[in-house]
Amino acid sequence: EAGVAQSPRYKIIEKRQSVAFWCNPISGHATLYWYQQILGQGPKLLIQFQNNGVVDDSQLPKDRFSAERLKGVDSTLKIQPAKLEDSAVYLCASSLVRAAEAFFGQGTRLTVV
Amino acid sequence: AQRVTQPEKLLSVFKGAPVELKCNYSYSGSPELFWYVQYSRQRLQLLLRHISRESIKGFTADLNKGETSFHLKKPFAQEEDSAMYYCALSSGGSQGNLIFGKGTKLSVKP
C-alpha cells in the first residue's frame, strides 16, 4: 500500500517569507494529522482533521500557521510569515479512523534563515 | 499536565546485551501508550502499543500504572535495532493524537 506522501522534502526560506507544505494521505484514511518536530524534540501535534473538518487545532499558532483539507483528502499547511524558530521537520500522518494506527510521511525539513 | 519523559538521549550497548529504554508518563485518566521507532532515513513507524501486549522484533513493553512507566525491553540487542525510539501517549481516543517524548537514540555496537 502506498504510504503518506509529502512535498517538498526540503525547503529553505528567509524569515518573514511564506511557505506551504503538501500532504497526500493513504487512500481512504479519514483522519489526518500535522506534526512539528524541532531538532532534538519529539513530534508535537499541530492540527488534526477528520475528513475535511478540524478536530483539534489547540496547538496551532494561528497567527501565522494555517491548514486546510479541502474535499477531505489532500492537505496543505502554510506558514506566513515564517520565523527562525519555525525551522523544523513537518510531519503529516493519517489513520483510517481516529481510533486506528497513524502512519507517518517522510516529512518536510524547513530551514528558516 | 500530560507529559512523556524519556530520560536518556542516547543509549549504547553491545550486540547481544539486554536493552531497556525508559519511559515515564504523566496523565490523568487511562492512558494509551505506544513506542514508535525511526530507523536511519526512514519514516516514523509504530513499534508496539500497550493494549496489544505483543512482542515485535523481540521488543516488549509493560504498562506499570503504579510507577507510571512504559519501559521498552529486549533481552538480546541486534545491530539492526539501532534507531531513534519515541515513547508516546494518546489522548482523546485518537491513536494519532499523540504526545511524544524527546526520544532515545539506541546504538548497538558489534
Short mmCIF file of C-alpha atoms in Angstrom, two decimals:
data_model
loop_
_atom_site.label_atom_id
_atom_site.label_comp_id
_atom_site.label_asym_id
_atom_site.label_seq_id
_atom_site.Cartn_x
_atom_site.Cartn_y
_atom_site.Cartn_z
CA GLU A 1 0.00 0.00 0.00
CA ALA A 2 1.29 3.47 -0.83
CA GLY A 3 2.32 5.48 2.17
CA VAL A 4 1.68 9.07 3.18
CA ALA A 5 3.26 11.38 0.62
CA GLN A 6 4.68 14.79 1.49
CA SER A 7 6.29 17.50 -0.59
CA PRO A 8 8.65 19.16 -0.77
CA ARG A 9 11.21 17.12 1.15
CA TYR A 10 13.35 20.15 1.90
CA LYS A 11 12.72 23.89 1.91
CA ILE A 12 14.94 26.83 2.78
CA ILE A 13 13.37 30.27 3.11
CA GLU A 14 14.21 33.61 4.64
CA LYS A 15 12.40 34.84 7.72
CA ARG A 16 9.19 36.70 7.01
CA GLN A 17 8.65 34.72 3.81
CA SER A 18 5.74 32.35 3.30
CA VAL A 19 5.88 28.62 2.75
CA ALA A 20 3.40 25.81 2.12
CA PHE A 21 3.66 22.08 2.61
CA TRP A 22 1.53 19.45 0.95
CA CYS A 23 0.35 16.07 2.21
CA ASN A 24 -1.44 13.24 0.44
CA PRO A 25 -2.66 10.67 2.99
CA ILE A 26 -3.14 6.97 2.45
CA SER A 27 -6.20 6.38 0.31
CA GLY A 28 -9.36 6.06 2.37
CA HIS A 29 -7.87 7.46 5.56
CA ALA A 30 -10.36 9.82 7.15
CA THR A 31 -8.09 11.28 9.81
CA LEU A 32 -5.09 13.44 9.02
CA TYR A 33 -2.53 14.99 11.36
CA TRP A 34 0.21 17.59 11.05
CA TYR A 35 3.11 17.47 13.48
CA GLN A 36 6.07 19.78 14.04
CA GLN A 37 9.37 18.21 15.12
CA ILE A 38 12.06 20.60 16.23
CA LEU A 39 15.60 19.25 16.34
CA GLY A 40 16.18 17.22 19.49
CA GLN A 41 12.49 17.06 20.36
CA GLY A 42 9.69 14.60 19.77
CA PRO A 43 6.94 15.47 17.29
CA LYS A 44 4.29 17.89 18.52
CA LEU A 45 0.76 17.80 17.15
CA LEU A 46 -0.29 20.98 15.37
CA ILE A 47 -3.68 20.06 13.94
CA GLN A 48 -5.95 17.07 13.43
CA PHE A 49 -8.58 16.74 10.70
CA GLN A 50 -11.47 14.31 10.49
CA ASN A 51 -12.38 14.27 6.79
CA ASN A 52 -12.35 17.99 5.98
CA GLY A 53 -13.25 19.22 9.46
CA VAL A 54 -10.83 20.31 12.17
CA VAL A 55 -10.94 18.13 15.30
CA ASP A 56 -8.09 19.71 17.26
CA ASP A 57 -6.02 22.77 16.45
CA SER A 58 -5.30 23.84 20.01
CA GLN A 59 -1.53 23.82 19.48
CA LEU A 60 -1.51 25.54 16.08
CA PRO A 61 -0.05 29.09 16.25
CA LYS A 62 -2.95 30.59 14.38
CA ASP A 63 -1.40 34.00 13.98
CA ARG A 64 0.98 32.57 11.39
CA PHE A 65 0.04 28.95 10.71
CA SER A 66 -2.95 27.76 8.75
CA ALA A 67 -4.03 24.40 7.40
CA GLU A 68 -6.80 23.12 5.24
CA ARG A 69 -8.04 19.81 3.94
CA LEU A 70 -10.35 20.52 1.08
CA LYS A 71 -12.52 17.61 -0.08
CA GLY A 72 -11.26 15.56 2.85
CA VAL A 73 -8.22 14.17 1.04
CA ASP A 74 -5.04 16.21 0.49
CA SER A 75 -3.98 18.82 2.99
CA THR A 76 -1.76 21.87 2.97
CA LEU A 77 -0.04 23.56 5.89
CA LYS A 78 1.04 27.17 5.45
CA ILE A 79 3.28 29.44 7.45
CA GLN A 80 3.04 33.18 6.85
CA PRO A 81 5.27 34.89 7.81
CA ALA A 82 7.95 32.42 8.87
CA LYS A 83 10.18 32.94 11.89
CA LEU A 84 13.57 31.44 12.66
CA GLU A 85 12.02 29.22 15.35
CA ASP A 86 9.79 27.58 12.73
CA SER A 87 12.80 25.64 11.50
CA ALA A 88 11.75 22.03 11.98
CA VAL A 89 10.59 18.87 10.25
CA TYR A 90 6.87 18.96 9.47
CA LEU A 91 5.31 15.53 9.55
CA CYS A 92 1.99 14.50 8.13
CA ALA A 93 0.25 11.35 9.33
CA SER A 94 -3.04 9.66 8.54
CA SER A 95 -5.21 6.95 10.01
CA LEU A 96 -8.22 5.04 8.74
CA VAL A 97 -10.33 6.30 11.59
CA ARG A 98 -9.48 8.26 14.75
CA ALA A 99 -9.01 5.13 16.84
CA ALA A 100 -6.67 3.44 14.39
CA GLU A 101 -2.91 3.40 13.97
CA ALA A 102 -1.41 6.53 12.44
CA PHE A 103 1.03 6.21 9.52
CA PHE A 104 3.62 8.92 9.03
CA GLY A 105 5.07 10.53 5.95
CA GLN A 106 8.77 11.21 5.39
CA GLY A 107 8.37 14.82 6.46
CA THR A 108 9.38 18.20 5.08
CA ARG A 109 12.52 19.73 6.55
CA LEU A 110 12.12 23.52 6.77
CA THR A 111 15.06 25.81 7.40
CA VAL A 112 14.34 29.47 8.03
CA VAL A 113 17.38 31.73 7.68
CA ALA B 1 -0.39 18.17 32.54
CA GLN B 2 0.08 15.31 30.13
CA ARG B 3 3.72 14.57 29.58
CA VAL B 4 6.05 11.82 28.40
CA THR B 5 9.60 11.67 29.72
CA GLN B 6 12.44 9.70 28.22
CA PRO B 7 15.41 10.34 30.49
CA GLU B 8 18.12 9.01 28.18
CA LYS B 9 19.05 10.85 24.99
CA LEU B 10 21.48 8.14 23.99
CA LEU B 11 21.83 4.50 24.95
CA SER B 12 24.76 2.50 23.70
CA VAL B 13 25.01 -1.29 24.14
CA PHE B 14 26.90 -4.17 22.60
CA LYS B 15 25.25 -6.74 20.38
CA GLY B 16 23.68 -9.48 22.45
CA ALA B 17 23.32 -7.34 25.56
CA PRO B 18 19.93 -6.62 27.13
CA VAL B 19 18.30 -3.29 26.34
CA GLU B 20 15.87 -1.19 28.36
CA LEU B 21 14.67 2.17 27.10
CA LYS B 22 12.92 4.09 29.84
CA CYS B 23 9.65 5.95 29.52
CA ASN B 24 7.62 7.65 32.23
CA TYR B 25 4.37 9.46 31.72
CA SER B 26 2.03 11.87 33.42
CA TYR B 27 -1.64 11.51 32.54
CA SER B 28 -4.91 11.94 34.38
CA GLY B 29 -7.00 9.04 33.20
CA SER B 30 -6.49 5.69 31.50
CA PRO B 31 -3.56 6.14 29.14
CA GLU B 32 -2.87 4.51 25.84
CA LEU B 33 0.87 4.18 25.35
CA PHE B 34 2.96 3.45 22.31
CA TRP B 35 6.53 3.03 21.20
CA TYR B 36 7.49 4.46 17.81
CA VAL B 37 10.78 3.80 16.03
CA GLN B 38 12.62 5.70 13.33
CA TYR B 39 15.41 3.87 11.54
CA SER B 40 18.01 5.87 9.65
CA ARG B 41 16.48 7.64 6.62
CA GLN B 42 13.11 6.00 7.21
CA ARG B 43 9.81 7.36 8.38
CA LEU B 44 8.49 7.16 11.89
CA GLN B 45 6.60 3.92 12.43
CA LEU B 46 4.69 2.22 15.19
CA LEU B 47 6.65 -0.47 17.02
CA LEU B 48 4.12 -1.57 19.61
CA ARG B 49 1.22 -0.43 21.75
CA HIS B 50 0.44 -1.43 25.29
CA ILE B 51 -3.11 -2.62 24.60
CA SER B 52 -1.84 -5.27 22.19
CA ARG B 53 0.53 -6.81 24.72
CA GLU B 54 2.53 -8.20 21.83
CA SER B 55 6.22 -8.68 21.12
CA ILE B 56 7.53 -7.01 17.97
CA LYS B 57 11.07 -7.72 16.74
CA GLY B 58 11.78 -9.16 20.18
CA PHE B 59 10.75 -5.97 21.97
CA THR B 60 8.19 -5.90 24.76
CA ALA B 61 6.82 -3.13 26.95
CA ASP B 62 4.65 -3.41 30.02
CA LEU B 63 2.49 -0.63 31.33
CA ASN B 64 3.11 -0.08 35.05
CA LYS B 65 0.40 2.24 36.28
CA GLY B 66 1.83 2.35 39.79
CA GLU B 67 5.15 3.68 38.57
CA THR B 68 3.59 5.45 35.54
CA SER B 69 6.15 3.76 33.33
CA PHE B 70 6.18 2.01 29.97
CA HIS B 71 9.75 0.84 29.52
CA LEU B 72 10.79 -0.90 26.31
CA LYS B 73 12.87 -4.04 26.69
CA LYS B 74 14.70 -6.55 24.58
CA PRO B 75 16.78 -9.39 26.03
CA PHE B 76 19.40 -9.54 23.26
CA ALA B 77 20.06 -6.43 21.18
CA GLN B 78 20.90 -6.68 17.48
CA GLU B 79 22.79 -4.18 15.34
CA GLU B 80 19.67 -3.59 13.25
CA ASP B 81 17.92 -2.31 16.37
CA SER B 82 19.99 0.86 16.18
CA ALA B 83 17.46 3.66 15.71
CA MET B 84 15.64 6.52 17.38
CA TYR B 85 12.90 5.37 19.74
CA TYR B 86 10.00 7.54 20.86
CA CYS B 87 7.53 6.80 23.62
CA ALA B 88 4.12 8.36 23.04
CA LEU B 89 0.85 8.87 24.86
CA SER B 90 -2.52 9.03 23.18
CA SER B 91 -5.19 11.40 24.34
CA GLY B 92 -8.76 11.96 23.30
CA GLY B 93 -9.45 8.49 21.94
CA SER B 94 -7.39 9.08 18.83
CA GLN B 95 -4.34 6.90 18.22
CA GLY B 96 -2.83 9.60 16.04
CA ASN B 97 -3.30 12.42 18.54
CA LEU B 98 -0.04 11.72 20.30
CA ILE B 99 2.16 13.34 22.90
CA PHE B 100 5.73 12.25 22.25
CA GLY B 101 8.77 12.08 24.46
CA LYS B 102 12.03 13.57 23.23
CA GLY B 103 13.31 10.21 22.09
CA THR B 104 16.23 7.93 22.88
CA LYS B 105 18.84 7.08 20.32
CA LEU B 106 19.81 3.42 20.63
CA SER B 107 23.19 2.44 19.28
CA VAL B 108 24.02 -1.27 19.18
CA LYS B 109 27.71 -1.91 18.65
CA PRO B 110 29.12 -5.11 17.12
#
